[in-house]
Structures are given as structure tokens and as C-alpha cells.
N, CA, C and O of each residue as an XYZ file, in Angstrom:
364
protein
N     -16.375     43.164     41.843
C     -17.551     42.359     41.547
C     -18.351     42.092     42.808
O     -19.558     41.852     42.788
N     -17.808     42.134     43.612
C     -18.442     41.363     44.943
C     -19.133     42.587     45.303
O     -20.155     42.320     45.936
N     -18.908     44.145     45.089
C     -19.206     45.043     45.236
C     -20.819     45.496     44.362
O     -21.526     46.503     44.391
N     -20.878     44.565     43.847
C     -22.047     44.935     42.115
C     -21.353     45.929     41.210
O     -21.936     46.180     40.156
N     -20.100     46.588     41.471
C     -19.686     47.276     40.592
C     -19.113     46.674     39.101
O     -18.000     46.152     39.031
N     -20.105     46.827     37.789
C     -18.918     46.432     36.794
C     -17.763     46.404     36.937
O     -17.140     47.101     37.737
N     -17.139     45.307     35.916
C     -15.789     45.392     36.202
C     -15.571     45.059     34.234
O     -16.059     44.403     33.314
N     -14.387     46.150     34.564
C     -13.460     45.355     33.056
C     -11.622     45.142     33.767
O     -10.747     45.817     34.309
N     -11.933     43.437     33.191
C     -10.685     43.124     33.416
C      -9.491     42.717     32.385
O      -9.713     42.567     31.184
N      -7.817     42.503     33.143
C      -7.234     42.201     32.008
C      -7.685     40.603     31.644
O      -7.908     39.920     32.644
N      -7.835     39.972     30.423
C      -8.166     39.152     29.535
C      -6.736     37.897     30.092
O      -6.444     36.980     29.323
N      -6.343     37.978     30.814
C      -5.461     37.018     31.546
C      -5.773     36.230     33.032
O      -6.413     36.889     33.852
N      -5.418     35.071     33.354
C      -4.918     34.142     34.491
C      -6.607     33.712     34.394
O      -7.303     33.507     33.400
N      -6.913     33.674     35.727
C      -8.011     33.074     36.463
C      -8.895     34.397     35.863
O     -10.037     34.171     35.465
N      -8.401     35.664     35.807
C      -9.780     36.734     35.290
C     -10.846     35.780     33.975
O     -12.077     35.783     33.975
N     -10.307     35.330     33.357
C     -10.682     34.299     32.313
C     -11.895     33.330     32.926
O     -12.917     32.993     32.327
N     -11.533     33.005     34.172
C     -11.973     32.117     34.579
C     -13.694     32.422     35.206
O     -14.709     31.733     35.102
N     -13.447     33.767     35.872
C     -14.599     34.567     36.623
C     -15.294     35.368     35.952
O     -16.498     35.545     36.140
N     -14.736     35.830     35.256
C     -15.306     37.311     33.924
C     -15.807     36.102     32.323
O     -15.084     35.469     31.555
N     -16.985     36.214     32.383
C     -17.815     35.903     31.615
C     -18.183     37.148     30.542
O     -19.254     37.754     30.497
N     -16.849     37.393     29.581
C     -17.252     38.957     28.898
C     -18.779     39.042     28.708
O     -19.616     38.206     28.368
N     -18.841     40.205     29.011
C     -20.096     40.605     28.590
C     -21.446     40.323     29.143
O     -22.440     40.999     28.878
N     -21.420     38.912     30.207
C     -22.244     38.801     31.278
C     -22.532     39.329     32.329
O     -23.589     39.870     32.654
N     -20.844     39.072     33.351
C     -21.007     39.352     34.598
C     -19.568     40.453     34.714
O     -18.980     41.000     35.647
N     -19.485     40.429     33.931
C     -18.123     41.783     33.504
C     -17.523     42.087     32.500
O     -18.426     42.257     31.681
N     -16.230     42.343     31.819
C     -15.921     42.397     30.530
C     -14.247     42.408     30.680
O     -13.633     43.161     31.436
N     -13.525     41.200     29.611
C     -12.650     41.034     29.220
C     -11.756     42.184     28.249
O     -12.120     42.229     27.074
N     -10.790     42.973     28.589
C      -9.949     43.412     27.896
C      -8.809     43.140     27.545
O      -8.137     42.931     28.555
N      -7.893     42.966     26.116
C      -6.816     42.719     26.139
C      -6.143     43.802     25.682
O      -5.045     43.996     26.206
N      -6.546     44.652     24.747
C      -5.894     45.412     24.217
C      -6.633     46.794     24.296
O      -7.842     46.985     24.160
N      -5.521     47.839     24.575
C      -5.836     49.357     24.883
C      -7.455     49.797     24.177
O      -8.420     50.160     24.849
N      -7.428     49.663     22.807
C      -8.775     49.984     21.990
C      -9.921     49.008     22.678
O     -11.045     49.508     22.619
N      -9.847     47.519     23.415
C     -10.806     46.769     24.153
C     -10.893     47.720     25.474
O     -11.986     47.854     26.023
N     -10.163     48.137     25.795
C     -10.223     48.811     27.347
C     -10.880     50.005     27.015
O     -11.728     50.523     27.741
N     -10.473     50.502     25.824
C     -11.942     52.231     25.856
C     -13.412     51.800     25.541
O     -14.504     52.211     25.933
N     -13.050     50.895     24.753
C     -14.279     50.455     24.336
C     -15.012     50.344     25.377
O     -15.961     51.061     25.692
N     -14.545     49.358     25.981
C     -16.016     48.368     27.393
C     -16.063     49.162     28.129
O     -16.970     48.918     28.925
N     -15.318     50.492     28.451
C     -15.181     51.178     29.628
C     -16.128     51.906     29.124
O     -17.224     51.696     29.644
N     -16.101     52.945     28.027
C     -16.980     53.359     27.650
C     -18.094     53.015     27.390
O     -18.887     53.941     27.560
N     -18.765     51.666     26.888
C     -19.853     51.219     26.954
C     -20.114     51.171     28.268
O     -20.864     52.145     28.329
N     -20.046     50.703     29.524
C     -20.422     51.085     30.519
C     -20.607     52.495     31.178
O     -21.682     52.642     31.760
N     -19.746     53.551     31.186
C     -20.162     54.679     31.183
C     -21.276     55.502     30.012
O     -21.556     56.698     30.082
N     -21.565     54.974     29.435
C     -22.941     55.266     28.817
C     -24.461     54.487     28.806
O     -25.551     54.813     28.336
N     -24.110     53.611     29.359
C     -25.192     52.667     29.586
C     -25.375     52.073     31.126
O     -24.743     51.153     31.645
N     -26.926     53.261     31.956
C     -26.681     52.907     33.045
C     -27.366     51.494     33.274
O     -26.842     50.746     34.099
N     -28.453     51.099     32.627
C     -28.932     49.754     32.222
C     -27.539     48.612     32.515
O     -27.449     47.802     33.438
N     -26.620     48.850     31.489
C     -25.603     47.712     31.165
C     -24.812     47.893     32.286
O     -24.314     46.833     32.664
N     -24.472     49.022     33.062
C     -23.739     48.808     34.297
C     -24.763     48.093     35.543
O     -24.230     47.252     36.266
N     -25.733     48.325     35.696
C     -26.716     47.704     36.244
C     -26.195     45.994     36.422
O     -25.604     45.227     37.181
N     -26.800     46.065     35.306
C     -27.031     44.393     34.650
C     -25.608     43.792     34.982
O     -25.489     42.897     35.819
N     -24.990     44.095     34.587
C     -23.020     43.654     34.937
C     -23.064     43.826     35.920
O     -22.920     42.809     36.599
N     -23.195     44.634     36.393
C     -22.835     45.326     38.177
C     -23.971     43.776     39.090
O     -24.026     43.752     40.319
N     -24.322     43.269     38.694
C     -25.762     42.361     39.706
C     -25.323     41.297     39.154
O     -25.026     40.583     40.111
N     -25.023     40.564     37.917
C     -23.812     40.001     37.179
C     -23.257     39.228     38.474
O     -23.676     38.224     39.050
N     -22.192     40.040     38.709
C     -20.933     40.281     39.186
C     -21.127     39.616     40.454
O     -20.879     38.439     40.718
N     -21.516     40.351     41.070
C     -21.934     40.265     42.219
C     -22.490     38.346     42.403
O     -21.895     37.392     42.905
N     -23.762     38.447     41.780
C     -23.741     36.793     42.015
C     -23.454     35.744     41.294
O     -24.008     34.685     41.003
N     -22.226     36.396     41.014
C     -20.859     35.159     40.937
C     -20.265     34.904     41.946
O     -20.198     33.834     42.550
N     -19.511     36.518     42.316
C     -18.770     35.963     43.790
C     -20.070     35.315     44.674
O     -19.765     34.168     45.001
N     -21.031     35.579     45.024
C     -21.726     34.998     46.284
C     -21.553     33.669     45.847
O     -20.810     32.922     46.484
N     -22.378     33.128     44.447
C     -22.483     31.713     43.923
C     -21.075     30.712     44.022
O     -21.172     29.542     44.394
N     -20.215     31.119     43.770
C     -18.351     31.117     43.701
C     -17.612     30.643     44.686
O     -17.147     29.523     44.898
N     -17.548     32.044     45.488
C     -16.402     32.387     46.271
C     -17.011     33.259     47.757
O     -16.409     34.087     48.441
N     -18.375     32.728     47.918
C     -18.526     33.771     49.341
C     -18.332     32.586     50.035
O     -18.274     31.438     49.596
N     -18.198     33.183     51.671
C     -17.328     32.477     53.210
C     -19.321     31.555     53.107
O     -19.284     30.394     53.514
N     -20.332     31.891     52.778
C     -21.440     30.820     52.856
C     -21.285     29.239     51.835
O     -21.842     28.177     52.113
N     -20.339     29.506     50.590
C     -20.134     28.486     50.057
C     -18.844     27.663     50.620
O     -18.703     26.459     50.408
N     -18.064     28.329     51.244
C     -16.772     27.673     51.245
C     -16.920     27.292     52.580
O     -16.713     26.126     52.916
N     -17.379     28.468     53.670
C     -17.494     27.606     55.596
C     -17.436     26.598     55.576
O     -16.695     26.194     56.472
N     -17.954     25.637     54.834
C     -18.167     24.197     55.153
C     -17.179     23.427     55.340
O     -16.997     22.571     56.205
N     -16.004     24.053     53.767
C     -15.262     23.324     53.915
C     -14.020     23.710     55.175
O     -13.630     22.926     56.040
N     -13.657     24.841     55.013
C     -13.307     25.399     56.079
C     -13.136     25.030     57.434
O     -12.172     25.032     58.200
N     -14.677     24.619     57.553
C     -15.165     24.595     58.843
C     -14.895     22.772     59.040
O     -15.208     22.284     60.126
N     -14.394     21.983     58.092
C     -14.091     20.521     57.753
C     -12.848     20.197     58.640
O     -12.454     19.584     59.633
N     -12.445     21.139     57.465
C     -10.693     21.520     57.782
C     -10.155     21.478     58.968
O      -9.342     20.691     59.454
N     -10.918     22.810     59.580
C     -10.411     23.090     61.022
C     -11.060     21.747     61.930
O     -10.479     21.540     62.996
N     -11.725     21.216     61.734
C     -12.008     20.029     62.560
C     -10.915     19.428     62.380
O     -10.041     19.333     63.242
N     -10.834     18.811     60.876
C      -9.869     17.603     61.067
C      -8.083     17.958     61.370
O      -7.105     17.222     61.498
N      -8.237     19.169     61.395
C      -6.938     19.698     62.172
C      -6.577     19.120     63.551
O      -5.731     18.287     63.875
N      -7.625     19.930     64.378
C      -7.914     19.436     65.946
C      -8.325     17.930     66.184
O      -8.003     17.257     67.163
N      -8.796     17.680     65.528
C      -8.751     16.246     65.722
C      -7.366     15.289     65.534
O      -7.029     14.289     66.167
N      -6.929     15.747     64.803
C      -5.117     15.187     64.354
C      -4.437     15.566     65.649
O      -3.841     14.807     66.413
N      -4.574     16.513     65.735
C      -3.878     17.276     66.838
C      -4.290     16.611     68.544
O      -3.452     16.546     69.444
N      -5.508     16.244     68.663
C      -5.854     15.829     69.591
C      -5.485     14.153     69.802
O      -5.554     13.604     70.902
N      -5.113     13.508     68.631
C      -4.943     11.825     68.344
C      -3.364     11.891     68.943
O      -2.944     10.982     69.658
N      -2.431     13.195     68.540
C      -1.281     12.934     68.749
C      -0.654     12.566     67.121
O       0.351     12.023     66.662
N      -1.912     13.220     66.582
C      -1.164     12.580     65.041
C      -1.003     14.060     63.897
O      -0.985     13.954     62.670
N      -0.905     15.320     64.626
C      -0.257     16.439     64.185
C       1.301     16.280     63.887
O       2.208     15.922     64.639
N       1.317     16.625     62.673
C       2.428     16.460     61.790
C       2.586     15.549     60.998
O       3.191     15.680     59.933
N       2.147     14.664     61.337
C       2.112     13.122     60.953
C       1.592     13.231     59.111
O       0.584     13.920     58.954
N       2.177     12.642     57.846
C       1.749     12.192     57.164
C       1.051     10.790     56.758
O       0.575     10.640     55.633
């Protein structure tokens, strides 16, 4: 996804969570769901398009290092700062 490439995934865990069938990728559970969507995307360069750009800004919107740095970048402060108090390890 992060790639713009459609994706069909398995219909389990967190995929549930990111795969919006039919929006920003496509849910499969069962063998006949997996020819299906696969094949609808290999015939439709439109619908791989559209999924494929989908996809893509989810992860950016989601899960890119521009949404999360912050916190990250929180983190590692209040690390060094613990660390600098003498209060590393400390609960």
C-alpha cells in the first residue's frame, strides 16, 4: 500500500483494520474471494489506479514517520531527560 500498489489481503487481524474492501484495497477470505478481487484488478487498470492511490494515502494519513515523529520525537526526549534527572529505570 505504501507503494500505491493494490493490495488484496487476508480478511484477518489488523488487515481488517487498514483495508477498507473495496476502497483502499480488498479483503479476501476465501480462495473464490482471492480470484475474484485479484482478477478484478488485473482487468481494470482504472480500479488498480484508484486502489493503488487508495492505499497509499492511508499509510501516509496512518502510519508515515511525518505522523508519528512527533511522538517519537516526545519519547526520545522524555527518555533523556529521565536519564539525565538520574531517574532512568525508575517507575
Amino acid at each position: 500500500m505504501a507503494c500505491g500498489v493494490p493490495v488484496v489481503a487476508s480478511a484477518v487481524g489488523v488487515n481488517r483494520e487498514i483495508v477498507q474492501d473495496g476502497a483502499n484495497g480488498f479483503l479476501a477470505s476465501t480462495e473464490d474471494e482471492w480470484v475474484a478481487k485479484l482478477g478484478r484488478l488485473l482487468v481494470d487498470r482504472e480500479l488498480r489506479q484508484r486502489v493503488g492511490e487508495a492505499g497509499r494515502r492511508t499509510i501516509d494519513e496512518r502510519y508515515s514517520l511525518r505522523v508519528h515523529a512527533p511522538t517519537l520525537a516526545a519519547t526520545l526526549r522524555g527518555v533523556v531527560e529521565r536519564s539525565r534527572s538520574g531517574g532512568a529505570g525508575r517507575r
